Amino acid sequence: MPAKESMRIGHSYDIHRLVSGRPLILGGVQIPHETGLLGHSDADCLLHAIADALLGAAGLSDIGQQFPDTDPAYQGADSQVLLQKVHALITQKGYCVVNIDATLVAQAPKLAPYLFAMRQNIARCLHILVEAINVKVRTHEGLDAIGNKEAIAAWAVCLIDQREPVQ
Ligand code: MG
């Protein structure tokens, strides 16, 4: 007989194009830069990757299914609101978030000074301690579109569990 299901993992990836005339928002933090990410919402690829990882872990498909970009309600949407909605969805299924590990891949700008503020935003959206969120950043060694400053990508892995969250 299989063990009772409790913990589940999820992972995801997102990438958005960098263009002029858009704000650069990552992890809910607006970062001064000459270009920003293009997308239907605020194009926050870090929060999209985290949201998708959580939905995947809970067996709830992805943010494209949950929040279609054909829906005008999500035009210019703050992705922190999307992440809060994802938290509500996984909570309805009886899960809480144990931890998240994410990696931003950006050639520019330097993101290290903003990582703690990103973690605070993510922790607030998911009702967990900031220590449960890890965000790190890598360059793309000048290679391909990311290395040429034409895009920023993010990877995320999460663990969810059917237990009371530590708050
Ligand atoms: Mg996206």
PDB file of C-alpha atoms and ligand atoms in Angstrom:
ATOM      1  CA  MET A   1       0.000   0.000   0.000  1.00  0.00           C
ATOM      2  CA  PRO A   2       1.503   3.389  -0.957  1.00  0.00           C
ATOM      3  CA  ALA A   3       2.445   5.856   1.790  1.00  0.00           C
ATOM      4  CA  LYS A   4      -0.036   8.647   2.444  1.00  0.00           C
ATOM      5  CA  GLU A   5       0.798  11.559   0.202  1.00  0.00           C
ATOM      6  CA  SER A   6       2.087  14.614   2.055  1.00  0.00           C
ATOM      7  CA  MET A   7       5.094  16.437   0.602  1.00  0.00           C
ATOM      8  CA  ARG A   8       5.272  17.340  -3.077  1.00  0.00           C
ATOM      9  CA  ILE A   9       7.863  19.184  -5.129  1.00  0.00           C
ATOM     10  CA  GLY A  10       7.408  21.514  -8.068  1.00  0.00           C
ATOM     11  CA  HIS A  11       9.715  23.331 -10.449  1.00  0.00           C
ATOM     12  CA  SER A  12       9.419  25.851 -13.212  1.00  0.00           C
ATOM     13  CA  TYR A  13      11.157  28.276 -15.512  1.00  0.00           C
ATOM     14  CA  ASP A  14      10.174  31.595 -17.048  1.00  0.00           C
ATOM     15  CA  ILE A  15      11.799  34.066 -19.400  1.00  0.00           C
ATOM     16  CA  HIS A  16      10.745  37.523 -20.575  1.00  0.00           C
ATOM     17  CA  ARG A  17      12.207  39.834 -23.175  1.00  0.00           C
ATOM     18  CA  LEU A  18      13.867  43.091 -22.056  1.00  0.00           C
ATOM     19  CA  VAL A  19      12.612  46.163 -23.924  1.00  0.00           C
ATOM     20  CA  SER A  20      12.834  49.921 -23.491  1.00  0.00           C
ATOM     21  CA  GLY A  21       9.839  51.794 -22.106  1.00  0.00           C
ATOM     22  CA  ARG A  22       8.919  49.186 -19.478  1.00  0.00           C
ATOM     23  CA  PRO A  23       9.734  49.133 -15.738  1.00  0.00           C
ATOM     24  CA  LEU A  24      11.973  46.300 -14.553  1.00  0.00           C
ATOM     25  CA  ILE A  25      10.110  44.438 -11.806  1.00  0.00           C
ATOM     26  CA  LEU A  26      11.579  41.285 -10.262  1.00  0.00           C
ATOM     27  CA  GLY A  27      10.288  39.642  -7.119  1.00  0.00           C
ATOM     28  CA  GLY A  28       7.898  42.558  -6.779  1.00  0.00           C
ATOM     29  CA  VAL A  29      10.781  45.041  -6.563  1.00  0.00           C
ATOM     30  CA  GLN A  30      11.055  47.848  -9.118  1.00  0.00           C
ATOM     31  CA  ILE A  31      14.706  48.057 -10.120  1.00  0.00           C
ATOM     32  CA  PRO A  32      16.241  51.099 -11.850  1.00  0.00           C
ATOM     33  CA  HIS A  33      17.356  50.038 -15.344  1.00  0.00           C
ATOM     34  CA  GLU A  34      17.188  51.333 -18.910  1.00  0.00           C
ATOM     35  CA  THR A  35      15.004  48.395 -20.017  1.00  0.00           C
ATOM     36  CA  GLY A  36      12.197  46.370 -18.461  1.00  0.00           C
ATOM     37  CA  LEU A  37      10.481  43.051 -19.039  1.00  0.00           C
ATOM     38  CA  LEU A  38       7.801  42.769 -21.710  1.00  0.00           C
ATOM     39  CA  GLY A  39       4.601  40.874 -20.915  1.00  0.00           C
ATOM     40  CA  HIS A  40       0.845  40.977 -20.447  1.00  0.00           C
ATOM     41  CA  SER A  41       1.208  41.421 -16.676  1.00  0.00           C
ATOM     42  CA  ASP A  42       4.142  43.211 -15.047  1.00  0.00           C
ATOM     43  CA  ALA A  43       6.242  40.381 -16.573  1.00  0.00           C
ATOM     44  CA  ASP A  44       7.916  39.493 -13.262  1.00  0.00           C
ATOM     45  CA  CYS A  45       9.608  36.279 -14.398  1.00  0.00           C
ATOM     46  CA  LEU A  46      10.793  35.398 -10.875  1.00  0.00           C
ATOM     47  CA  LEU A  47       7.292  35.452  -9.405  1.00  0.00           C
ATOM     48  CA  HIS A  48       5.924  33.639 -12.476  1.00  0.00           C
ATOM     49  CA  ALA A  49       8.455  30.835 -12.076  1.00  0.00           C
ATOM     50  CA  ILE A  50       7.655  30.525  -8.365  1.00  0.00           C
ATOM     51  CA  ALA A  51       3.894  30.591  -8.992  1.00  0.00           C
ATOM     52  CA  ASP A  52       4.222  27.905 -11.670  1.00  0.00           C
ATOM     53  CA  ALA A  53       6.390  25.726  -9.444  1.00  0.00           C
ATOM     54  CA  LEU A  54       3.786  25.926  -6.663  1.00  0.00           C
ATOM     55  CA  LEU A  55       0.899  25.169  -9.022  1.00  0.00           C
ATOM     56  CA  GLY A  56       2.854  22.273 -10.479  1.00  0.00           C
ATOM     57  CA  ALA A  57       3.578  20.838  -7.045  1.00  0.00           C
ATOM     58  CA  ALA A  58      -0.125  20.968  -6.161  1.00  0.00           C
ATOM     59  CA  GLY A  59      -1.169  19.440  -9.498  1.00  0.00           C
ATOM     60  CA  LEU A  60      -2.904  22.662 -10.548  1.00  0.00           C
ATOM     61  CA  SER A  61      -1.377  23.077 -14.013  1.00  0.00           C
ATOM     62  CA  ASP A  62       0.254  26.501 -14.493  1.00  0.00           C
ATOM     63  CA  ILE A  63      -0.391  30.248 -14.400  1.00  0.00           C
ATOM     64  CA  GLY A  64      -1.255  30.286 -18.110  1.00  0.00           C
ATOM     65  CA  GLN A  65      -4.215  28.025 -17.312  1.00  0.00           C
ATOM     66  CA  GLN A  66      -5.174  29.729 -14.047  1.00  0.00           C
ATOM     67  CA  PHE A  67      -4.731  33.332 -15.222  1.00  0.00           C
ATOM     68  CA  PRO A  68      -5.022  33.428 -19.039  1.00  0.00           C
ATOM     69  CA  ASP A  69      -3.255  36.311 -20.761  1.00  0.00           C
ATOM     70  CA  THR A  70      -6.371  36.728 -22.907  1.00  0.00           C
ATOM     71  CA  ASP A  71      -8.169  37.927 -19.755  1.00  0.00           C
ATOM     72  CA  PRO A  72      -8.043  41.759 -19.573  1.00  0.00           C
ATOM     73  CA  ALA A  73      -8.170  41.467 -15.760  1.00  0.00           C
ATOM     74  CA  TYR A  74      -4.489  40.523 -15.863  1.00  0.00           C
ATOM     75  CA  GLN A  75      -3.364  43.337 -18.180  1.00  0.00           C
ATOM     76  CA  GLY A  76      -0.493  44.999 -16.326  1.00  0.00           C
ATOM     77  CA  ALA A  77      -1.260  42.855 -13.274  1.00  0.00           C
ATOM     78  CA  ASP A  78       1.006  42.980 -10.230  1.00  0.00           C
ATOM     79  CA  SER A  79       2.438  39.468 -10.129  1.00  0.00           C
ATOM     80  CA  GLN A  80       2.449  39.617  -6.329  1.00  0.00           C
ATOM     81  CA  VAL A  81      -1.360  39.503  -6.579  1.00  0.00           C
ATOM     82  CA  LEU A  82      -1.073  36.454  -8.853  1.00  0.00           C
ATOM     83  CA  LEU A  83       1.243  34.792  -6.323  1.00  0.00           C
ATOM     84  CA  GLN A  84      -1.249  35.533  -3.531  1.00  0.00           C
ATOM     85  CA  LYS A  85      -3.975  33.907  -5.644  1.00  0.00           C
ATOM     86  CA  VAL A  86      -1.739  30.871  -6.162  1.00  0.00           C
ATOM     87  CA  HIS A  87      -1.210  30.695  -2.400  1.00  0.00           C
ATOM     88  CA  ALA A  88      -5.002  30.686  -1.937  1.00  0.00           C
ATOM     89  CA  LEU A  89      -5.368  27.879  -4.507  1.00  0.00           C
ATOM     90  CA  ILE A  90      -2.792  25.601  -2.896  1.00  0.00           C
ATOM     91  CA  THR A  91      -4.166  26.405   0.575  1.00  0.00           C
ATOM     92  CA  GLN A  92      -7.600  25.269  -0.628  1.00  0.00           C
ATOM     93  CA  LYS A  93      -5.996  21.923  -1.490  1.00  0.00           C
ATOM     94  CA  GLY A  94      -4.599  21.679   2.054  1.00  0.00           C
ATOM     95  CA  TYR A  95      -0.977  22.520   1.250  1.00  0.00           C
ATOM     96  CA  CYS A  96       1.430  25.022   2.761  1.00  0.00           C
ATOM     97  CA  VAL A  97       4.767  26.092   1.341  1.00  0.00           C
ATOM     98  CA  VAL A  98       7.813  24.573   3.038  1.00  0.00           C
ATOM     99  CA  ASN A  99      10.533  26.353   1.057  1.00  0.00           C
ATOM    100  CA  ILE A 100      11.416  27.849  -2.288  1.00  0.00           C
ATOM    101  CA  ASP A 101      14.775  28.015  -4.021  1.00  0.00           C
ATOM    102  CA  ALA A 102      14.976  30.256  -7.075  1.00  0.00           C
ATOM    103  CA  THR A 103      17.655  31.443  -9.469  1.00  0.00           C
ATOM    104  CA  LEU A 104      17.497  34.597 -11.572  1.00  0.00           C
ATOM    105  CA  VAL A 105      19.642  34.641 -14.702  1.00  0.00           C
ATOM    106  CA  ALA A 106      20.421  38.204 -15.753  1.00  0.00           C
ATOM    107  CA  GLN A 107      23.458  39.775 -17.384  1.00  0.00           C
ATOM    108  CA  ALA A 108      22.426  43.219 -16.132  1.00  0.00           C
ATOM    109  CA  PRO A 109      21.651  45.053 -13.936  1.00  0.00           C
ATOM    110  CA  LYS A 110      23.314  43.815 -10.770  1.00  0.00           C
ATOM    111  CA  LEU A 111      20.485  42.294  -8.740  1.00  0.00           C
ATOM    112  CA  ALA A 112      22.233  41.252  -5.525  1.00  0.00           C
ATOM    113  CA  PRO A 113      21.254  44.469  -3.652  1.00  0.00           C
ATOM    114  CA  TYR A 114      17.565  43.699  -4.252  1.00  0.00           C
ATOM    115  CA  LEU A 115      17.432  40.015  -3.349  1.00  0.00           C
ATOM    116  CA  PHE A 116      16.416  40.478   0.298  1.00  0.00           C
ATOM    117  CA  ALA A 117      13.532  42.792  -0.666  1.00  0.00           C
ATOM    118  CA  MET A 118      12.410  40.181  -3.228  1.00  0.00           C
ATOM    119  CA  ARG A 119      12.476  37.469  -0.558  1.00  0.00           C
ATOM    120  CA  GLN A 120      10.435  39.661   1.782  1.00  0.00           C
ATOM    121  CA  ASN A 121       7.786  40.208  -0.912  1.00  0.00           C
ATOM    122  CA  ILE A 122       7.595  36.499  -1.743  1.00  0.00           C
ATOM    123  CA  ALA A 123       7.389  35.527   1.943  1.00  0.00           C
ATOM    124  CA  ARG A 124       4.562  38.024   2.486  1.00  0.00           C
ATOM    125  CA  CYS A 125       2.587  36.698  -0.505  1.00  0.00           C
ATOM    126  CA  LEU A 126       2.966  33.097   0.694  1.00  0.00           C
ATOM    127  CA  HIS A 127       2.545  33.690   4.457  1.00  0.00           C
ATOM    128  CA  ILE A 128       5.858  32.063   5.331  1.00  0.00           C
ATOM    129  CA  LEU A 129       9.138  33.169   6.888  1.00  0.00           C
ATOM    130  CA  VAL A 130      11.636  34.991   4.715  1.00  0.00           C
ATOM    131  CA  GLU A 131      14.171  32.291   5.720  1.00  0.00           C
ATOM    132  CA  ALA A 132      12.085  29.785   3.739  1.00  0.00           C
ATOM    133  CA  ILE A 133      12.787  31.695   0.531  1.00  0.00           C
ATOM    134  CA  ASN A 134      16.132  31.628  -1.244  1.00  0.00           C
ATOM    135  CA  VAL A 135      16.801  33.757  -4.317  1.00  0.00           C
ATOM    136  CA  LYS A 136      20.157  33.824  -6.019  1.00  0.00           C
ATOM    137  CA  VAL A 137      21.379  35.416  -9.205  1.00  0.00           C
ATOM    138  CA  ARG A 138      23.709  34.348 -11.999  1.00  0.00           C
ATOM    139  CA  THR A 139      24.873  36.042 -15.176  1.00  0.00           C
ATOM    140  CA  HIS A 140      24.772  34.186 -18.488  1.00  0.00           C
ATOM    141  CA  GLU A 141      28.485  34.702 -19.126  1.00  0.00           C
ATOM    142  CA  GLY A 142      27.628  36.986 -22.047  1.00  0.00           C
ATOM    143  CA  LEU A 143      26.108  34.086 -23.979  1.00  0.00           C
ATOM    144  CA  ASP A 144      22.907  34.071 -26.028  1.00  0.00           C
ATOM    145  CA  ALA A 145      19.931  36.445 -25.551  1.00  0.00           C
ATOM    146  CA  ILE A 146      20.222  36.638 -21.762  1.00  0.00           C
ATOM    147  CA  GLY A 147      23.933  37.305 -21.970  1.00  0.00           C
ATOM    148  CA  ASN A 148      23.220  39.993 -24.583  1.00  0.00           C
ATOM    149  CA  LYS A 149      20.829  41.732 -22.131  1.00  0.00           C
ATOM    150  CA  GLU A 150      17.790  40.953 -24.305  1.00  0.00           C
ATOM    151  CA  ALA A 151      16.017  38.831 -21.690  1.00  0.00           C
ATOM    152  CA  ILE A 152      15.947  37.792 -18.036  1.00  0.00           C
ATOM    153  CA  ALA A 153      15.018  34.270 -16.928  1.00  0.00           C
ATOM    154  CA  ALA A 154      14.202  32.598 -13.640  1.00  0.00           C
ATOM    155  CA  TRP A 155      14.139  29.038 -12.331  1.00  0.00           C
ATOM    156  CA  ALA A 156      12.291  27.937  -9.223  1.00  0.00           C
ATOM    157  CA  VAL A 157      11.929  24.789  -7.153  1.00  0.00           C
ATOM    158  CA  CYS A 158       9.506  24.466  -4.259  1.00  0.00           C
ATOM    159  CA  LEU A 159       8.395  21.991  -1.633  1.00  0.00           C
ATOM    160  CA  ILE A 160       4.819  21.978  -0.361  1.00  0.00           C
ATOM    161  CA  ASP A 161       3.361  19.894   2.427  1.00  0.00           C
ATOM    162  CA  GLN A 162       0.041  19.092   4.046  1.00  0.00           C
ATOM    163  CA  ARG A 163       0.890  20.534   7.449  1.00  0.00           C
ATOM    164  CA  GLU A 164       0.587  23.739   9.406  1.00  0.00           C
ATOM    165  CA  PRO A 165       2.881  26.512   8.110  1.00  0.00           C
ATOM    166  CA  VAL A 166       5.559  28.006  10.392  1.00  0.00           C
ATOM    167  CA  GLN A 167       4.725  31.726  10.718  1.00  0.00           C
TER     168      GLN A 167
HETATM  169 MG    MG B   1       5.942  34.946 -17.394  1.00  0.00          MG
END
